[in-house]
XYZ file of C-alpha atoms in Angstrom:
323
model
C 15.664 -11.165 41.346
C 14.233 -11.395 44.856
C 14.794 -15.082 45.578
C 12.597 -15.014 48.639
C 9.692 -13.961 46.378
C 10.518 -16.588 43.751
C 9.880 -19.237 46.394
C 6.261 -18.181 46.764
C 5.187 -16.197 43.685
C 3.515 -18.142 40.895
C 0.986 -17.429 38.151
C 1.127 -13.676 38.660
C -1.008 -13.372 35.521
C -3.904 -14.397 37.778
C -2.724 -14.097 41.374
C -1.177 -10.613 41.303
C -2.953 -8.468 43.892
C -1.776 -5.075 42.602
C -1.554 -3.656 39.084
C 1.829 -2.111 39.908
C 5.092 -3.827 40.764
C 7.778 -6.133 39.429
C 7.360 -9.913 39.338
C 9.798 -12.476 40.679
C 8.265 -15.857 39.941
C 10.604 -18.288 38.231
C 11.324 -17.169 34.674
C 10.675 -20.685 33.373
C 7.366 -21.174 35.184
C 3.977 -19.676 35.725
C 1.141 -18.589 33.457
C 2.338 -16.170 30.805
C 0.772 -12.758 30.420
C 2.502 -9.708 28.988
C 5.267 -8.811 31.461
C 3.393 -11.001 33.962
C 0.733 -8.315 34.376
C -2.655 -9.405 35.648
C -5.228 -10.509 33.097
C -8.319 -8.386 33.516
C -11.320 -7.127 31.563
C -11.892 -4.577 34.318
C -10.144 -1.364 33.293
C -11.067 0.635 36.367
C -7.886 2.054 37.829
C -5.787 0.995 34.820
C -3.609 3.423 32.871
C -2.292 1.125 30.146
C -3.893 -1.997 28.675
C -1.983 -4.502 26.561
C -4.189 -6.481 24.205
C -3.691 -9.011 21.422
C -5.291 -9.165 17.975
C -4.367 -12.649 16.650
C -5.425 -11.946 13.053
C -3.417 -12.776 9.914
C -5.887 -13.001 7.053
C -4.381 -10.117 5.108
C -0.738 -11.103 4.481
C 0.764 -11.116 0.983
C 3.341 -13.808 1.691
C 4.027 -15.944 4.778
C 1.174 -16.315 7.295
C 1.440 -17.083 11.006
C 1.097 -13.721 12.742
C -2.011 -15.018 14.495
C 0.499 -16.654 16.838
C 2.265 -13.330 17.445
C 0.477 -12.225 20.632
C 1.036 -15.580 22.319
C 4.738 -15.670 21.406
C 5.308 -12.054 22.431
C 3.696 -12.663 25.820
C 5.875 -15.715 26.412
C 9.037 -13.845 25.414
C 8.100 -10.917 27.664
C 7.952 -13.154 30.736
C 11.743 -12.793 31.094
C 11.500 -8.988 31.220
C 9.261 -8.658 34.276
C 12.008 -8.711 36.912
C 13.576 -5.300 36.243
C 12.671 -1.864 34.970
C 13.158 -1.502 31.184
C 16.729 -0.449 30.581
C 17.565 3.130 29.673
C 14.349 4.912 30.665
C 15.302 6.302 34.043
C 12.055 5.155 35.620
C 10.219 1.906 36.261
C 6.884 1.794 34.389
C 6.055 -1.600 35.887
C 6.191 -0.194 39.404
C 4.827 3.289 38.724
C 1.982 2.563 36.306
C -1.216 0.550 36.587
C -0.952 -1.911 33.698
C -3.263 -4.782 32.789
C -3.129 -7.494 30.179
C -6.556 -7.129 28.595
C -6.202 -10.464 26.808
C -6.922 -11.139 23.153
C -9.826 -9.977 21.043
C -12.392 -12.700 20.372
C -13.622 -13.131 16.802
C -15.055 -15.714 14.431
C -12.112 -16.820 12.264
C -14.576 -17.953 9.583
C -16.346 -14.588 9.388
C -13.529 -12.372 8.191
C -15.659 -9.422 6.947
C -16.819 -8.682 10.505
C -13.285 -8.480 11.907
C -12.518 -4.810 11.110
C -15.565 -3.536 13.013
C -14.800 -5.903 15.867
C -11.226 -4.592 16.138
C -12.482 -1.011 16.142
C -15.028 -1.765 18.870
C -12.473 -3.695 20.931
C -10.016 -0.785 20.904
C -12.776 1.771 21.457
C -13.663 -0.026 24.685
C -10.125 0.548 25.953
C -9.709 4.098 24.657
C -13.097 5.321 25.867
C -12.228 4.059 29.337
C -9.372 6.574 29.353
C -6.748 3.843 29.058
C -3.800 3.836 26.632
C -3.797 0.742 24.370
C -0.670 -1.188 23.403
C -1.658 -3.823 20.840
C 0.115 -7.042 19.897
C -0.569 -8.242 16.345
C -1.474 -9.795 14.139
C -0.745 -8.534 10.645
C -0.506 -4.857 9.796
C -4.086 -4.571 8.596
C -5.178 -4.327 12.227
C -3.711 -0.822 12.509
C -6.413 0.587 10.206
C -9.413 -0.217 12.436
C -7.308 0.704 15.463
C -6.743 4.136 13.929
C -10.488 4.435 13.339
C -11.047 3.968 17.062
C -8.192 6.330 17.950
C -9.435 9.065 15.593
C -12.985 8.726 16.904
C -11.618 9.746 20.316
C -8.795 12.134 19.441
C -9.532 13.283 15.902
C -6.866 12.847 13.204
C -3.591 11.938 14.891
C 0.083 12.095 14.019
C 1.583 8.741 13.046
C 5.041 7.233 13.398
C 5.398 4.071 11.314
C 8.504 1.873 11.579
C 8.409 -0.557 8.685
C 10.181 -2.017 5.667
C 7.202 -1.069 3.470
C 5.307 2.187 3.046
C 1.884 0.443 3.007
C 0.548 3.225 0.780
C -0.195 1.132 -2.282
C -3.387 2.376 -3.898
C -6.564 0.557 -2.850
C -9.816 2.509 -2.849
C -11.983 -0.452 -1.858
C -12.366 0.397 1.806
C -13.988 -2.958 2.551
C -10.950 -4.882 1.273
C -8.706 -6.340 3.992
C -4.990 -6.022 3.165
C -1.954 -5.488 5.366
C -0.164 -3.552 2.608
C -2.676 -0.727 2.279
C -3.512 0.281 5.839
C -1.749 3.647 5.604
C -3.183 4.492 2.169
C -6.674 4.007 3.564
C -5.952 5.796 6.836
C -4.797 8.821 4.835
C -7.750 8.710 2.454
C -10.184 8.394 5.370
C -8.622 11.344 7.169
C -7.607 9.316 10.209
C -4.073 10.679 9.836
C -2.662 13.519 7.724
C 0.377 13.207 5.442
C 2.076 16.272 6.898
C 2.050 14.701 10.380
C 2.951 11.149 9.301
C 6.486 9.786 9.141
C 7.627 6.341 7.977
C 10.992 5.113 9.233
C 13.128 2.228 7.966
C 11.486 1.948 4.533
C 13.433 -0.072 1.978
C 10.939 -1.037 -0.727
C 9.954 1.175 -3.643
C 6.542 2.791 -3.909
C 6.101 5.569 -6.461
C 3.372 7.374 -4.497
C 3.886 7.935 -0.789
C 0.970 10.403 -0.639
C 3.090 13.127 0.910
C 4.246 11.106 3.901
C 7.734 11.933 5.191
C 9.975 8.952 4.383
C 13.106 8.320 6.450
C 14.282 5.186 4.700
C 16.681 2.666 6.195
C 19.750 3.983 4.340
C 19.094 7.495 5.683
C 18.873 6.172 9.245
C 22.145 4.292 8.785
C 23.914 7.290 7.206
C 22.479 10.194 9.202
C 22.379 8.516 12.612
C 19.917 8.313 15.477
C 19.944 11.939 16.651
C 19.297 13.361 13.172
C 16.537 10.840 12.563
C 14.870 11.658 15.885
C 15.016 15.383 15.124
C 13.232 14.844 11.812
C 10.571 12.631 13.429
C 9.910 15.258 16.102
C 9.643 17.963 13.447
C 6.857 15.974 11.788
C 4.760 14.958 14.803
C 5.410 17.921 17.100
C 3.289 17.828 20.239
C 0.223 16.380 18.507
C -1.459 13.223 19.802
C 0.674 10.519 18.200
C 0.168 6.838 17.448
C 3.207 4.582 16.933
C 2.994 1.446 14.798
C 6.007 -0.884 14.604
C 6.063 -3.566 11.932
C 8.682 -6.068 13.074
C 9.995 -6.264 9.492
C 11.288 -2.748 10.102
C 14.147 -4.679 11.664
C 16.649 -6.419 9.421
C 15.918 -10.159 9.026
C 19.117 -10.848 10.966
C 17.292 -9.501 14.028
C 13.731 -10.579 13.161
C 13.545 -13.442 10.639
C 10.061 -14.528 11.732
C 7.884 -12.240 9.664
C 5.769 -12.490 6.544
C 7.683 -10.132 4.267
C 11.341 -9.841 5.339
C 13.584 -7.319 3.535
C 17.334 -6.987 4.015
C 19.142 -3.759 4.890
C 16.855 -2.894 7.787
C 17.285 -1.451 11.236
C 19.378 -3.221 13.831
C 17.765 -3.870 17.186
C 20.019 -1.290 18.854
C 18.823 1.349 16.385
C 15.180 0.555 17.072
C 15.775 0.709 20.824
C 17.583 4.047 20.516
C 14.826 5.511 18.340
C 12.010 4.446 20.644
C 13.803 5.668 23.774
C 14.771 8.859 21.996
C 11.107 9.674 21.362
C 10.623 10.203 25.099
C 8.275 13.145 25.610
C 6.118 12.849 22.490
C 2.370 12.924 23.057
C 1.837 9.195 22.524
C -1.746 7.983 22.817
C -1.308 4.360 21.687
C 0.841 1.931 19.753
C 1.203 -1.534 18.306
C 3.770 -4.097 17.230
C 2.696 -6.287 14.330
C 3.779 -9.006 11.890
C 5.595 -11.296 14.345
C 5.249 -14.742 12.743
C 6.697 -17.386 15.102
C 6.464 -20.344 12.686
C 9.264 -18.824 10.595
C 11.642 -18.371 13.505
C 12.372 -21.505 15.555
C 14.904 -19.560 17.657
C 12.233 -17.217 19.038
C 14.410 -14.132 18.468
C 11.624 -12.343 16.569
C 9.224 -12.759 19.477
C 11.944 -11.476 21.805
C 12.284 -8.410 19.580
C 8.506 -7.979 19.527
C 8.329 -8.207 23.310
C 11.038 -5.576 23.708
C 9.347 -3.271 21.184
C 6.036 -3.591 23.033
C 7.792 -2.875 26.340
C 9.451 0.215 24.858
C 6.074 1.415 23.553
C 4.608 0.880 27.005
C 7.447 2.837 28.619
C 7.084 5.603 26.024
C 3.361 5.951 26.691
C 4.009 5.771 30.422
C 6.473 8.641 30.272
C 3.682 10.884 29.030
C 1.299 9.665 31.722
C 3.893 10.496 34.381
C 4.298 13.982 32.935
C 0.543 14.523 33.004
C 0.307 13.136 36.548
C -2.448 10.730 35.475
C-alpha cells in the first residue's frame, strides 16, 4: 500500500480521475464500488463494466441473493491495492474498468424483469464493453445470454455449479433459477456440444447433451485434466462463463440458497479460472451469493474473488486483441 496516497485518497468510487490504476484509500473507509472502480453510466472509453442484478425471486430454497451485489462490492474493497495474484499482469492498471452500478427494476412487477435484464446487458454489450455481472439468483443468466447471443450468436458456455439447471421447463415465461440452462439450450442461445458444466453434484437424468465434469471427477482427475476437457469443449469460440457460488463446497461458501456438500475448494476454483487464460471470453457472472446465511462474510469474499478472476480472464483476451 502507498501510505502517502492513503493519506489523501478517499471515495475513489466517485473521485477517481482515471479508469485505470490501483487504489490506496484506507481499506476500512470510503464509498464501496467493485474494486473501488469509478461508478459511471458513461461507457465511452471503458473496456469492462461490472454491474449488479439484485434479483432473487426465482430461488427454490433460501432467498437473499438480492443482497449479493452489495456484499460482493464491499468484500472486493480489500482487493483494490494489488494486482490479482497469479495472472502475470495487472488488469486494474492496464484496463479501463467501470462499475456500472445496479440495474433498476420494480420489485413488485416481476414479469417485466427478464426483458429489463436483457436490455440492461444489451446496453453494455452493444457499446463494445465486456460485462461482468454480480447476481442475484441464477435465473438472471438466461436473459443475459439472450443479450449476449443477440450480439455474438450462440456462444460456448462454461458453467461452474452444484446443479445442472437443465430440469425440464418449457414455459419460457416462467422465472426459475433451476432451469436457466434448459431454456438457453432450447432457445438456441447456447449449444450442448459447446457447453460444459463443472462441479455438478446433484442428479438430473437429462443433461441435454451437455458435457458434465462433476465434482468427484475434478477431485480425482485434477486441475490440468479438467482444464483440458473444458478447452476441448469450448475451443476458440466466443465463451460466456457463469459461476454459481454453490459450485464451491459449503465450507468455502455457506451463504447460498441451495448448498450441497462435496464441492470445489476455493483453491480449485481459482486454479480453474486462472487456467482458462486465453479462452475467447466475452462475458461472465457470479450468482447466488446470499449474505443473510453467512454472518462471517466468507461467501461474499469468495464471490468478490470469483468476479475479479472473471475480470482478469476477460482482460487477458482484451490485451491479446490490443483493444
